[in-house]
Coordinates of C-alpha atoms (C1' of nucleotides) in Angstrom, one line a residue:
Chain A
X789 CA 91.8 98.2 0.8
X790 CA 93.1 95.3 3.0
X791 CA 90.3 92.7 2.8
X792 CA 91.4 89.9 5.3
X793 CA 93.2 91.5 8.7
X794 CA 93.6 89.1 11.5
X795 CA 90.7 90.3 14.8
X796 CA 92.0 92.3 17.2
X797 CA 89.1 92.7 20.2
X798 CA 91.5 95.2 22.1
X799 CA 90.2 97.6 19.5
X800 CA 87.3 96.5 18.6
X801 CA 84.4 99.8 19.1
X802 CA 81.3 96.9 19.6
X803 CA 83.4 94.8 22.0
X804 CA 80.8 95.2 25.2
X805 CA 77.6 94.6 23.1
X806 CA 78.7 92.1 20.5
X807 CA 77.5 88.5 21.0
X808 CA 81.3 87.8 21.3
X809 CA 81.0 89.7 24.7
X810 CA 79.5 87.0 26.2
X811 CA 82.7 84.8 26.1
X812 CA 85.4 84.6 28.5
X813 CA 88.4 86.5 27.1
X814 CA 90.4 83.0 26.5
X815 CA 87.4 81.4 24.8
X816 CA 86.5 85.0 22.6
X817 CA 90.7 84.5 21.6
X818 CA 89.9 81.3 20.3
X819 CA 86.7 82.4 18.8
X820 CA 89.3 85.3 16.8
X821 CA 91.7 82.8 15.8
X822 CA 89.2 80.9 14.2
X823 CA 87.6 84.4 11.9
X824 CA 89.3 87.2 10.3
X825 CA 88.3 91.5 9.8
X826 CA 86.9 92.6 6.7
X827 CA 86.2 95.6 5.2
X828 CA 83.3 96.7 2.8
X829 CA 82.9 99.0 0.6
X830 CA 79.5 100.8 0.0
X831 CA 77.6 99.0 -1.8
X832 CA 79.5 96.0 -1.5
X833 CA 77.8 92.5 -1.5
X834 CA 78.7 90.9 1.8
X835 CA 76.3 87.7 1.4
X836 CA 74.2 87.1 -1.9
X837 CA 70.9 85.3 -1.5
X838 CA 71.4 81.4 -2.7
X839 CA 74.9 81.1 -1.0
X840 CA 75.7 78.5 0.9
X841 CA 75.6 80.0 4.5
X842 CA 79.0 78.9 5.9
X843 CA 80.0 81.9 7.8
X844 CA 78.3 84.6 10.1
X845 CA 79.5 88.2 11.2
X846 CA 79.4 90.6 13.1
X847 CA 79.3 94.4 11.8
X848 CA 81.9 96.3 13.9
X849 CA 81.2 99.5 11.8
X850 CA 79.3 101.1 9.0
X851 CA 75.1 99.6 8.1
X852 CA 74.3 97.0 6.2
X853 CA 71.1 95.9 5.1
X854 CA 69.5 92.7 4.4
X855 CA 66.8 92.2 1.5
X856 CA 65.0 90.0 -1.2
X857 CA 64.9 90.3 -4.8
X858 CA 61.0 89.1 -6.3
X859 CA 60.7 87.2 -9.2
X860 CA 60.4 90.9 -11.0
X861 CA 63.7 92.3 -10.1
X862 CA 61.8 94.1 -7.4
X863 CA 64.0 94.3 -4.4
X864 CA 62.5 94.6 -0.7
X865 CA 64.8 95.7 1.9
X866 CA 63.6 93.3 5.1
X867 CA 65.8 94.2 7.9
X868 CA 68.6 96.9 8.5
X869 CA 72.0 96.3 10.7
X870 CA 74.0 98.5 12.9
X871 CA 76.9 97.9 14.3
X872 CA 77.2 95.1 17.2
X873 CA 74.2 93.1 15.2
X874 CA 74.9 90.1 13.2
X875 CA 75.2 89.6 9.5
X876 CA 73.9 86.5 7.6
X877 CA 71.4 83.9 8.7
X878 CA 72.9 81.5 11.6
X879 CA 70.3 78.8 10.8
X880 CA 69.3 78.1 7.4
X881 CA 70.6 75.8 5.4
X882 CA 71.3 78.3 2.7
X883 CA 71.2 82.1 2.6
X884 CA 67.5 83.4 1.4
X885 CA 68.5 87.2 1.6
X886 CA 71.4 89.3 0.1
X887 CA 73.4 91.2 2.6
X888 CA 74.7 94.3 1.2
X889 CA 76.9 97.5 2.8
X890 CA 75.1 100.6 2.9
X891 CA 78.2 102.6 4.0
X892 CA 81.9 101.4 4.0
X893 CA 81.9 99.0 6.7
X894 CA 83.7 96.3 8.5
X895 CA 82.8 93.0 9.6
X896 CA 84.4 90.1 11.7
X897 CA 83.5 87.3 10.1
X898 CA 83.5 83.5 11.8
X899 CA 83.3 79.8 9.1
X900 CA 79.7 79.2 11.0
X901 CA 80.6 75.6 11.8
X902 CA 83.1 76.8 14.3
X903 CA 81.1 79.8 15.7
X904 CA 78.0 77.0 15.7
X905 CA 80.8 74.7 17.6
X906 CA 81.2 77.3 20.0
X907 CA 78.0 78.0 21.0
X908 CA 77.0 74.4 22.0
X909 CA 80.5 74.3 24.1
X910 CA 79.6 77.5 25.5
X911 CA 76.3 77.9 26.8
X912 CA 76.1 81.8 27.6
X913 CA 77.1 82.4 24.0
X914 CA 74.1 80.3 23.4
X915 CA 71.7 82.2 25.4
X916 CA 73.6 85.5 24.0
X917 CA 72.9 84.4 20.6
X918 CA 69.0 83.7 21.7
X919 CA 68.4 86.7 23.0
X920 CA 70.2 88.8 19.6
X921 CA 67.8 86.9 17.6
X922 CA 65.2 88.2 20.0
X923 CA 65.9 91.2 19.2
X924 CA 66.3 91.2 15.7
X925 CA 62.8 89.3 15.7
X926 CA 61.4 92.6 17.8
X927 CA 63.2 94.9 15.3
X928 CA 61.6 93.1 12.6
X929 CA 58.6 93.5 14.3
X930 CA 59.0 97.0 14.6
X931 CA 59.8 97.2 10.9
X932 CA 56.0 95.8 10.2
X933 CA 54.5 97.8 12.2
X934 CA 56.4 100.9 10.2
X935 CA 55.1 99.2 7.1
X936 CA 51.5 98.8 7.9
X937 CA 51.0 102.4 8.9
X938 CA 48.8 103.8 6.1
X939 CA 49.9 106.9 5.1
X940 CA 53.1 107.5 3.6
X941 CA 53.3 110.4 5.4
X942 CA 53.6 108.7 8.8
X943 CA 55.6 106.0 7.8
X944 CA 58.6 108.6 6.2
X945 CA 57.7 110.5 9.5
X946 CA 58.0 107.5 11.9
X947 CA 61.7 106.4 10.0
X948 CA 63.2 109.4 10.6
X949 CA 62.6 109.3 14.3
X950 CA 63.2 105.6 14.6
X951 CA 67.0 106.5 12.8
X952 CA 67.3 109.3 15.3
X953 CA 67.1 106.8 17.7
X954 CA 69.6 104.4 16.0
X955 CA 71.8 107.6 15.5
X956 CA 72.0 108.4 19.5
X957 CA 75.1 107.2 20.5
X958 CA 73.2 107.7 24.6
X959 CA 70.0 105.4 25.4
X960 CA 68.5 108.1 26.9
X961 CA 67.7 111.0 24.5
X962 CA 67.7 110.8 20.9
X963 CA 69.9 113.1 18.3
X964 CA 68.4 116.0 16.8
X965 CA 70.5 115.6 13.7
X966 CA 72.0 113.3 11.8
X967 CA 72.0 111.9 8.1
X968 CA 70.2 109.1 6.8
X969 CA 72.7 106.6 5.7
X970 CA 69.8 105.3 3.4
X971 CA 69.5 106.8 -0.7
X972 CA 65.7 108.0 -1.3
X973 CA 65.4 104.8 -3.5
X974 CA 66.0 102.3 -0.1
X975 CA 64.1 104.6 1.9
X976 CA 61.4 103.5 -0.7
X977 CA 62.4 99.6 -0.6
X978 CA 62.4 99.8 3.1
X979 CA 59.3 101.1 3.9
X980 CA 57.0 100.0 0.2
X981 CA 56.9 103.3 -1.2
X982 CA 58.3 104.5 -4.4
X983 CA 61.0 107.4 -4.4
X984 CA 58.7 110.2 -5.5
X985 CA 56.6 109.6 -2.7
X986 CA 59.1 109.6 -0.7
X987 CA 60.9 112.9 -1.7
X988 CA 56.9 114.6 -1.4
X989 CA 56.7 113.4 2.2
X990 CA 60.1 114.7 3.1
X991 CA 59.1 117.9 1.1
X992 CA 56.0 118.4 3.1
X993 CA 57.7 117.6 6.4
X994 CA 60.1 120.3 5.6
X995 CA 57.2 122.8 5.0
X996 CA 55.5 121.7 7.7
X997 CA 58.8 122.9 9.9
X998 CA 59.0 119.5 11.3
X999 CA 62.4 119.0 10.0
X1000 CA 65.3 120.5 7.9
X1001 CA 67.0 119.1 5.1
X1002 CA 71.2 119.4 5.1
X1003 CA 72.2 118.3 1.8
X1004 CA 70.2 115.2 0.6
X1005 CA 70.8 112.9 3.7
X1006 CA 71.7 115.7 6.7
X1007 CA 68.0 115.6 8.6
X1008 CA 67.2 117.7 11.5
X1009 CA 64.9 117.2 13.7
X1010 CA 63.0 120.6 14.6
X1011 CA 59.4 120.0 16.1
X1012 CA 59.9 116.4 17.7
X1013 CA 56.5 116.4 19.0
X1014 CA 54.6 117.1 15.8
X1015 CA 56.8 114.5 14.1
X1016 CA 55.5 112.0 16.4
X1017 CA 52.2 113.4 16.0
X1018 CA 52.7 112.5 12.1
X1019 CA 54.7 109.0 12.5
X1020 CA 50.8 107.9 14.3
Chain B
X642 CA 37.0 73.6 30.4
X643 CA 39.9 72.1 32.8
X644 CA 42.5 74.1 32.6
X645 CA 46.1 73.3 34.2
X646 CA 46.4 69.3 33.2
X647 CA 49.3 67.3 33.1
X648 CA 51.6 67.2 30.3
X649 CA 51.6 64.0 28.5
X650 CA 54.0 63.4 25.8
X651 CA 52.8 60.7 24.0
X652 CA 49.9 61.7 23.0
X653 CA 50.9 64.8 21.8
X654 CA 50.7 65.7 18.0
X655 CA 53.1 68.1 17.6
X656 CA 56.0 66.1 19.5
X657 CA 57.9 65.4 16.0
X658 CA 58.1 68.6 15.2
X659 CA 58.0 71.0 18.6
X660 CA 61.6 72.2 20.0
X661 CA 61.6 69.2 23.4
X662 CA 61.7 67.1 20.5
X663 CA 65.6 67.9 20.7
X664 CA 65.4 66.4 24.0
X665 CA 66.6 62.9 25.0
X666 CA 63.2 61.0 26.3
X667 CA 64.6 61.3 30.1
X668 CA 65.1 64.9 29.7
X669 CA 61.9 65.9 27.8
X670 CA 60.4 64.3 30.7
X671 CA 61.8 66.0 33.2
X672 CA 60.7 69.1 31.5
X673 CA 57.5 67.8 31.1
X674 CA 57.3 67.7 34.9
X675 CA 58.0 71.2 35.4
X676 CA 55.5 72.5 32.9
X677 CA 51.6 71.9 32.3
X678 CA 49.2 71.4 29.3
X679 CA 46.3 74.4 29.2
X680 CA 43.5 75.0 27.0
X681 CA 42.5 78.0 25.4
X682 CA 39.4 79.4 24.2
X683 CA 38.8 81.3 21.1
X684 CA 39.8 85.0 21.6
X685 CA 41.2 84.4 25.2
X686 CA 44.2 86.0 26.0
X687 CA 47.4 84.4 26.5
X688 CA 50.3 86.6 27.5
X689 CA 49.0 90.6 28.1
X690 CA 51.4 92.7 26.9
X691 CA 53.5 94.4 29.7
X692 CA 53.0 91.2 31.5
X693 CA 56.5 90.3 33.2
X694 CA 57.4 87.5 30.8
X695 CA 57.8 84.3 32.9
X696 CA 56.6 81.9 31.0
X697 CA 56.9 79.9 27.5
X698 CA 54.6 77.5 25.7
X699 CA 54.6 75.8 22.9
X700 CA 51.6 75.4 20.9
X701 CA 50.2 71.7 20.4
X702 CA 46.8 72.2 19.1
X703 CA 44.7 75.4 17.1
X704 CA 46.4 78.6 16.3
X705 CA 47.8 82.1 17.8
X706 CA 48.0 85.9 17.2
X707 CA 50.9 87.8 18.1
X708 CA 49.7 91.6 18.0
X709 CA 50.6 95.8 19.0
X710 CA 48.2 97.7 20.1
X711 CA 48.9 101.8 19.2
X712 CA 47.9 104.6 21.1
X713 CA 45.0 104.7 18.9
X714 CA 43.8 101.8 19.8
X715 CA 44.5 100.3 16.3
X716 CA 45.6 96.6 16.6
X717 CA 48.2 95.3 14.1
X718 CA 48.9 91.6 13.8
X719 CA 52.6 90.8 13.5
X720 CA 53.0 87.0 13.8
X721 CA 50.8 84.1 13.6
X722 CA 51.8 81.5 15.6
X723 CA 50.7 77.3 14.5
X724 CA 51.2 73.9 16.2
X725 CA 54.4 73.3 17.1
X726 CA 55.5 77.1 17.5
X727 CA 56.5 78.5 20.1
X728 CA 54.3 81.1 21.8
X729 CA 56.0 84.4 24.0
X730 CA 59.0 85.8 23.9
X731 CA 61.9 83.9 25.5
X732 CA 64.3 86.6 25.9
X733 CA 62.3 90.4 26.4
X734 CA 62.4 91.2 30.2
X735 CA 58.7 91.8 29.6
X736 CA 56.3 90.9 26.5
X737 CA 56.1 93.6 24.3
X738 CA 53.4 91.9 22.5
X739 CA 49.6 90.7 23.1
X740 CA 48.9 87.2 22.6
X741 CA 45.6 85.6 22.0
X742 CA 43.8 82.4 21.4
X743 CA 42.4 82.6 17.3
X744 CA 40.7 79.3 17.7
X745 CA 39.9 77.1 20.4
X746 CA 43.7 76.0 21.6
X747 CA 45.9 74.0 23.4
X748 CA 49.8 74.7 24.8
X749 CA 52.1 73.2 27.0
X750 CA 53.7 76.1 29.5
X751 CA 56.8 76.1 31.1
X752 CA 58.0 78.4 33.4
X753 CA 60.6 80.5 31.7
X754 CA 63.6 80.1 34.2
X755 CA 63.6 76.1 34.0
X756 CA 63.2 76.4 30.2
X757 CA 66.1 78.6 30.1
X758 CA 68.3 76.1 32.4
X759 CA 67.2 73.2 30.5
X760 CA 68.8 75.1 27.6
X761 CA 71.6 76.0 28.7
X762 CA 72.5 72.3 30.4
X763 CA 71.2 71.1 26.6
X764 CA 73.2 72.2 24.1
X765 CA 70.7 70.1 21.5
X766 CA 67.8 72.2 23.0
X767 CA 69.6 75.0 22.7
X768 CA 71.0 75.0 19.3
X769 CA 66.7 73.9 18.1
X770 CA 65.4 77.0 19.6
X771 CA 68.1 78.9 17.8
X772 CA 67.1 77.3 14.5
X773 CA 63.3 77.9 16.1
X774 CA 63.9 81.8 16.6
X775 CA 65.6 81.9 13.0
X776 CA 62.3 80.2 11.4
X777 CA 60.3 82.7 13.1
X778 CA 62.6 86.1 12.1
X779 CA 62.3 84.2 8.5
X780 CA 58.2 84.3 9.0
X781 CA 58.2 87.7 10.3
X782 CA 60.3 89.2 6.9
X783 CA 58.1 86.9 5.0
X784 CA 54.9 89.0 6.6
X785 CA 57.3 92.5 5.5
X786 CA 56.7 90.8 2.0
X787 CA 53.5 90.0 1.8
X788 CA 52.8 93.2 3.5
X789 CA 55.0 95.7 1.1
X790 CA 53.2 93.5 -1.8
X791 CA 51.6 96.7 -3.5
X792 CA 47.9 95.6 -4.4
X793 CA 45.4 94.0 -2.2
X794 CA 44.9 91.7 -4.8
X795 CA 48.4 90.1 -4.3
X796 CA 48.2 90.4 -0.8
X797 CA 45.5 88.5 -0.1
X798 CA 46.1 85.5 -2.8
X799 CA 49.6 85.0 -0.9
X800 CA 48.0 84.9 2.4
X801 CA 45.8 82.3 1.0
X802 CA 48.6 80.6 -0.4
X803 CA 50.5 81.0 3.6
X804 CA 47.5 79.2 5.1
X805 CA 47.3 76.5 2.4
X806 CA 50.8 75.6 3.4
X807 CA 50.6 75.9 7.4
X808 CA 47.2 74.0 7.3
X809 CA 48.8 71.1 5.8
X810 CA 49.6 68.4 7.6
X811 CA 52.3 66.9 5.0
X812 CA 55.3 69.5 4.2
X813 CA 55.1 68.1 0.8
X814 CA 52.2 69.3 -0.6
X815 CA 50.0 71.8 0.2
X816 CA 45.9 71.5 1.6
X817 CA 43.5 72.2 -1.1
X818 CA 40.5 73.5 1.4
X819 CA 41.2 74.7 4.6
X820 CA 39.6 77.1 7.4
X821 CA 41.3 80.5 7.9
X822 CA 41.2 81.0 11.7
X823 CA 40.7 84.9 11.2
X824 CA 38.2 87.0 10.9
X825 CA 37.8 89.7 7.7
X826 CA 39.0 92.6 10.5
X827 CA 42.1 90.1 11.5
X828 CA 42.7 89.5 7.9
X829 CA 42.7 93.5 7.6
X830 CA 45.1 93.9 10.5
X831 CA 47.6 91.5 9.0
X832 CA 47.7 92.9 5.4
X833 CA 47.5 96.3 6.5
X834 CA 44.0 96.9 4.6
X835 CA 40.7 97.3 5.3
X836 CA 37.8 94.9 5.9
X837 CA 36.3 96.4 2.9
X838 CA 38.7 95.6 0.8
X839 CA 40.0 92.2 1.8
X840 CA 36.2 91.2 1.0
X841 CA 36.4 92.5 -2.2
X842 CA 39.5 90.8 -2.8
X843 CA 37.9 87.5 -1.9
X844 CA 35.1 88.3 -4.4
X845 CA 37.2 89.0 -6.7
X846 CA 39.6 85.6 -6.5
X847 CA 36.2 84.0 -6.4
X848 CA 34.6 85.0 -9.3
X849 CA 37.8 84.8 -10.9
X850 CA 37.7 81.3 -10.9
X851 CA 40.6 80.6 -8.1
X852 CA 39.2 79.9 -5.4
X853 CA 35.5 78.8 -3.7
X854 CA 34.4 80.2 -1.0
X855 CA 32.6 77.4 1.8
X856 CA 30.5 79.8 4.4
X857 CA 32.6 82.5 5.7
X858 CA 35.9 81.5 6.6
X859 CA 36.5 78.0 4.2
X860 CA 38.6 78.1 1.5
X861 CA 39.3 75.8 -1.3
X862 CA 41.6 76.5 -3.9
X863 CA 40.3 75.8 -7.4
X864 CA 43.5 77.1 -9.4
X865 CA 46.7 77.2 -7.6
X866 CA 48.9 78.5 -10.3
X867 CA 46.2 81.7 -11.4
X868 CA 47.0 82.3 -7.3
X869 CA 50.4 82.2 -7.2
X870 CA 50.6 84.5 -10.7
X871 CA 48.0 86.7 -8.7
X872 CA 50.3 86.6 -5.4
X873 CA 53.0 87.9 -7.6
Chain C
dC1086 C1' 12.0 85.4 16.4
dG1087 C1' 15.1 89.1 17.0
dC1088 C1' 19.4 90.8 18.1
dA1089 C1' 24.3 91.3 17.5
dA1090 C1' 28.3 90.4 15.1
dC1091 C1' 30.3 89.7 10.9
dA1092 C1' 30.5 90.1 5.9
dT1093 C1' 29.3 92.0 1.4
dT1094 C1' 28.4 95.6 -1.9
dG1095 C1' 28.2 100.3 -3.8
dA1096 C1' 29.4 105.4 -4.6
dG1097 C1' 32.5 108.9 -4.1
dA1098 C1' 36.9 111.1 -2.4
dC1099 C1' 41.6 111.0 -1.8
dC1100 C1' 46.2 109.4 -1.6
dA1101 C1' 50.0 107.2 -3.8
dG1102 C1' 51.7 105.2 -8.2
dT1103 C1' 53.1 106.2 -13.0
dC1104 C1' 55.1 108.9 -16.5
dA1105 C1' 57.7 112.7 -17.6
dA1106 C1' 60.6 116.7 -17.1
dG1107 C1' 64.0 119.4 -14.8
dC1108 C1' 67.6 120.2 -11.3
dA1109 C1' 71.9 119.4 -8.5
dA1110 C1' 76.2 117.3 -7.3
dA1111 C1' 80.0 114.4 -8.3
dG1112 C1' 83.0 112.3 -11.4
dT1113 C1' 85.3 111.8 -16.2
dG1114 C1' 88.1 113.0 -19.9
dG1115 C1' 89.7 116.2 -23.2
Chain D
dC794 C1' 89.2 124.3 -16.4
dC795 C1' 85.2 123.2 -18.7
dA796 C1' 81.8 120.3 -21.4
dC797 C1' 79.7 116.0 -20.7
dT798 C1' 77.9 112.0 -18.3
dT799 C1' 76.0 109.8 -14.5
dT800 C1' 73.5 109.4 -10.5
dG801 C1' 70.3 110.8 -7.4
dC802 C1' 66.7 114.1 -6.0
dT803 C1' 62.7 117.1 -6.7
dT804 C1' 58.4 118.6 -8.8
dG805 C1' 54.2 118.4 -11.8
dA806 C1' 50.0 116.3 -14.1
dC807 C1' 47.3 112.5 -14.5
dT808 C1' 45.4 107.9 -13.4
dG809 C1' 43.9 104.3 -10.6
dG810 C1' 43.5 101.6 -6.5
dT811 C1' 42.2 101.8 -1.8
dC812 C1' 39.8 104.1 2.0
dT813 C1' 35.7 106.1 3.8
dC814 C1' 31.0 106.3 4.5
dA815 C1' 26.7 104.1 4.1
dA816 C1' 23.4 100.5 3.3
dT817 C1' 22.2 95.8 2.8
dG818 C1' 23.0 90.6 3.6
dT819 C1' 24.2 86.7 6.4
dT820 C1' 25.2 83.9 10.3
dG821 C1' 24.9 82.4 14.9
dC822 C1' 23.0 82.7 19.4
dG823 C1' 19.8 83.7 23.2

DNA sequence: CGCAACATTGAGACCAGTCAAGCAAAGTGG
DNA sequence: CCACTTTGCTTGACTGGTCTCAATGTTGCG
């Protein structure tokens, strides 16, 4: 696997939502010359927790998630990332979260002094970059709100229609199928269950007709309405 | 109360630490000029959600809640917001997100658009609300943490912990005694339990010897390691 | 004082965690 | 090609922590 490729925007699938969309073509160039395409593999770590954070990304393809490890070797998954959102933390001094592929991926990845240098030369990257963090801080919003739902049953209900929104390639109506690029285990992490739990809730989702099961990731979506009834 | 006043920076106790203190003096005056200092009371509203979002404050004095409201009616509390933070959401089109007055408060507004310009003719300003919006997201996967934190017991020494940090006025060490500005219910909604139980849990921490309680909302923490072995 | 809001405490039910076993799919090596 | 391992998923029985329901205390305010 080639693991440093020089960026080429012509082809790149995120080009129109990326932060880097906010640059003029000349200045998002310069922005390339200065960062290089990576790929990851599954399970790959792209940033570990403790790093200095000298470089930032963008995922271009695959999911990635971000996460903490506790004292007890516990580890929390905080955030998730799809493609067109950024990787790594633009801000802190040092990284406090691992980063880690949940699918092969690929990444351009910027030194962050330059892409920082950028930004104060350029002020609608600046305002680009605010409003991403925006909505990362809404999605991470979103993500308590997922958490803090009481039953387990709700919250495994309310995932699976938040990734059949993610998995919707159109805004305007979400996908009726898709597969859960998530194992049962950081289903579990995500949403601070434990994997049996999660494996009953899907079972009784499945009875309930709600859904159907394709292999152990395929999901179908079969009574949307009950499923929202369920997610609360 | 008087309620649109003038904002004066000298006087003001958060200008250290608050994002204009990126500014030059000249320009943080000038953006003074545009904006005005308002009082809250306890429990008032600040920004409705669904409100078109045309303003942004930053909060000099008391504390803020940041909350969703379900179709239940169930309100969930997903940021708290202290002096010096920044209240409403700079980029959304429209708040997504109630906020409201905890304690009797005090913010300086601004209307959004010359905020924005200010920013984007201020690289410095611009680049501090970055590393503002990053500090927040951090907060916000902090809450996931305390949140997915399996017992109550945990859950509620850590908040303790949170507020014995934010109520200090020195970042070096923490306050001792303190006042949480919440209610049992607000406690509740943040932790994602019950009223019941988050008394329970006070009792407990109490009579365990970690904490006193001083009427209903005073804290003072007796053993500060026992509370950070119970916070996990 | 008396009311209203908030907080505490108790008893019982229920949901999710723990422990443990069995199953399925994919890869490994003889 | 087939045993064997590994990894991930499912299911069951049991335990325990938290919610629910209900009653009692406490605080603050008119």
């Amino acid at each position: 696997m080639s693991n440093a490729a020089p960026i080429v925007c012509d082809s790149c699938p995120v080009a129109d939502r990326a932060v880097c969309s906010a640059l003029a073509e000349g200045d998002r160039d310069e922005l390339a010359r200065m960062g290089h395409h990576r790929r990851y593999a599954r399970g790959e770590t792209i940033v570990a927790a403790g790093d200095a954070a000298t470089l930032c990304a963008t995922l271009t393809r695959g999911a990635a998630k971000m996460s903490t490890i506790d004292r007890d070797g516990t580890e929390r998954i905080v955030a998730l990332v799809h493609p067109a959102g950024m990787l790594g933390q633009l801000f802190a001094p040092t990284a406090t979260l691992h980063v880690t592929a949940l699918t092969d991926s690929e990444a351009c990845v910027f030194p962050r002094a330059d892409f920082a240098a950028m930004a104060d030369a350029r002020p609608a990257l600046a305002r680009r970059l605010l409003t991403e963090v925006g909505r990362e801080l809404d999605e991470s919003r979103g993500l308590i709100d997922l958490i803090s739902k009481r039953q387990a049953r709700s919250r495994v209900a309310a995932l699976i229609l938040a990734f059949s929104r993610a998995a919707s390639p159109a805004p305007c109506h979400d996908a009726a199928a898709f597969d859960l690029p998530l194992t049962r285990g950081e289903i579990a992490q995500l949403l601070g269950l434990t994997i049996e739990t999660v494996s009953r809730m899907l079972t009784a989702l499945e009875s309930a007709g709600m859904i159907a099961r394709r292999g152990s990731h395929g999901i179908a979506i079969l009574d949307r309405g009950a499923l929202e009834a369920t997610a609360g």
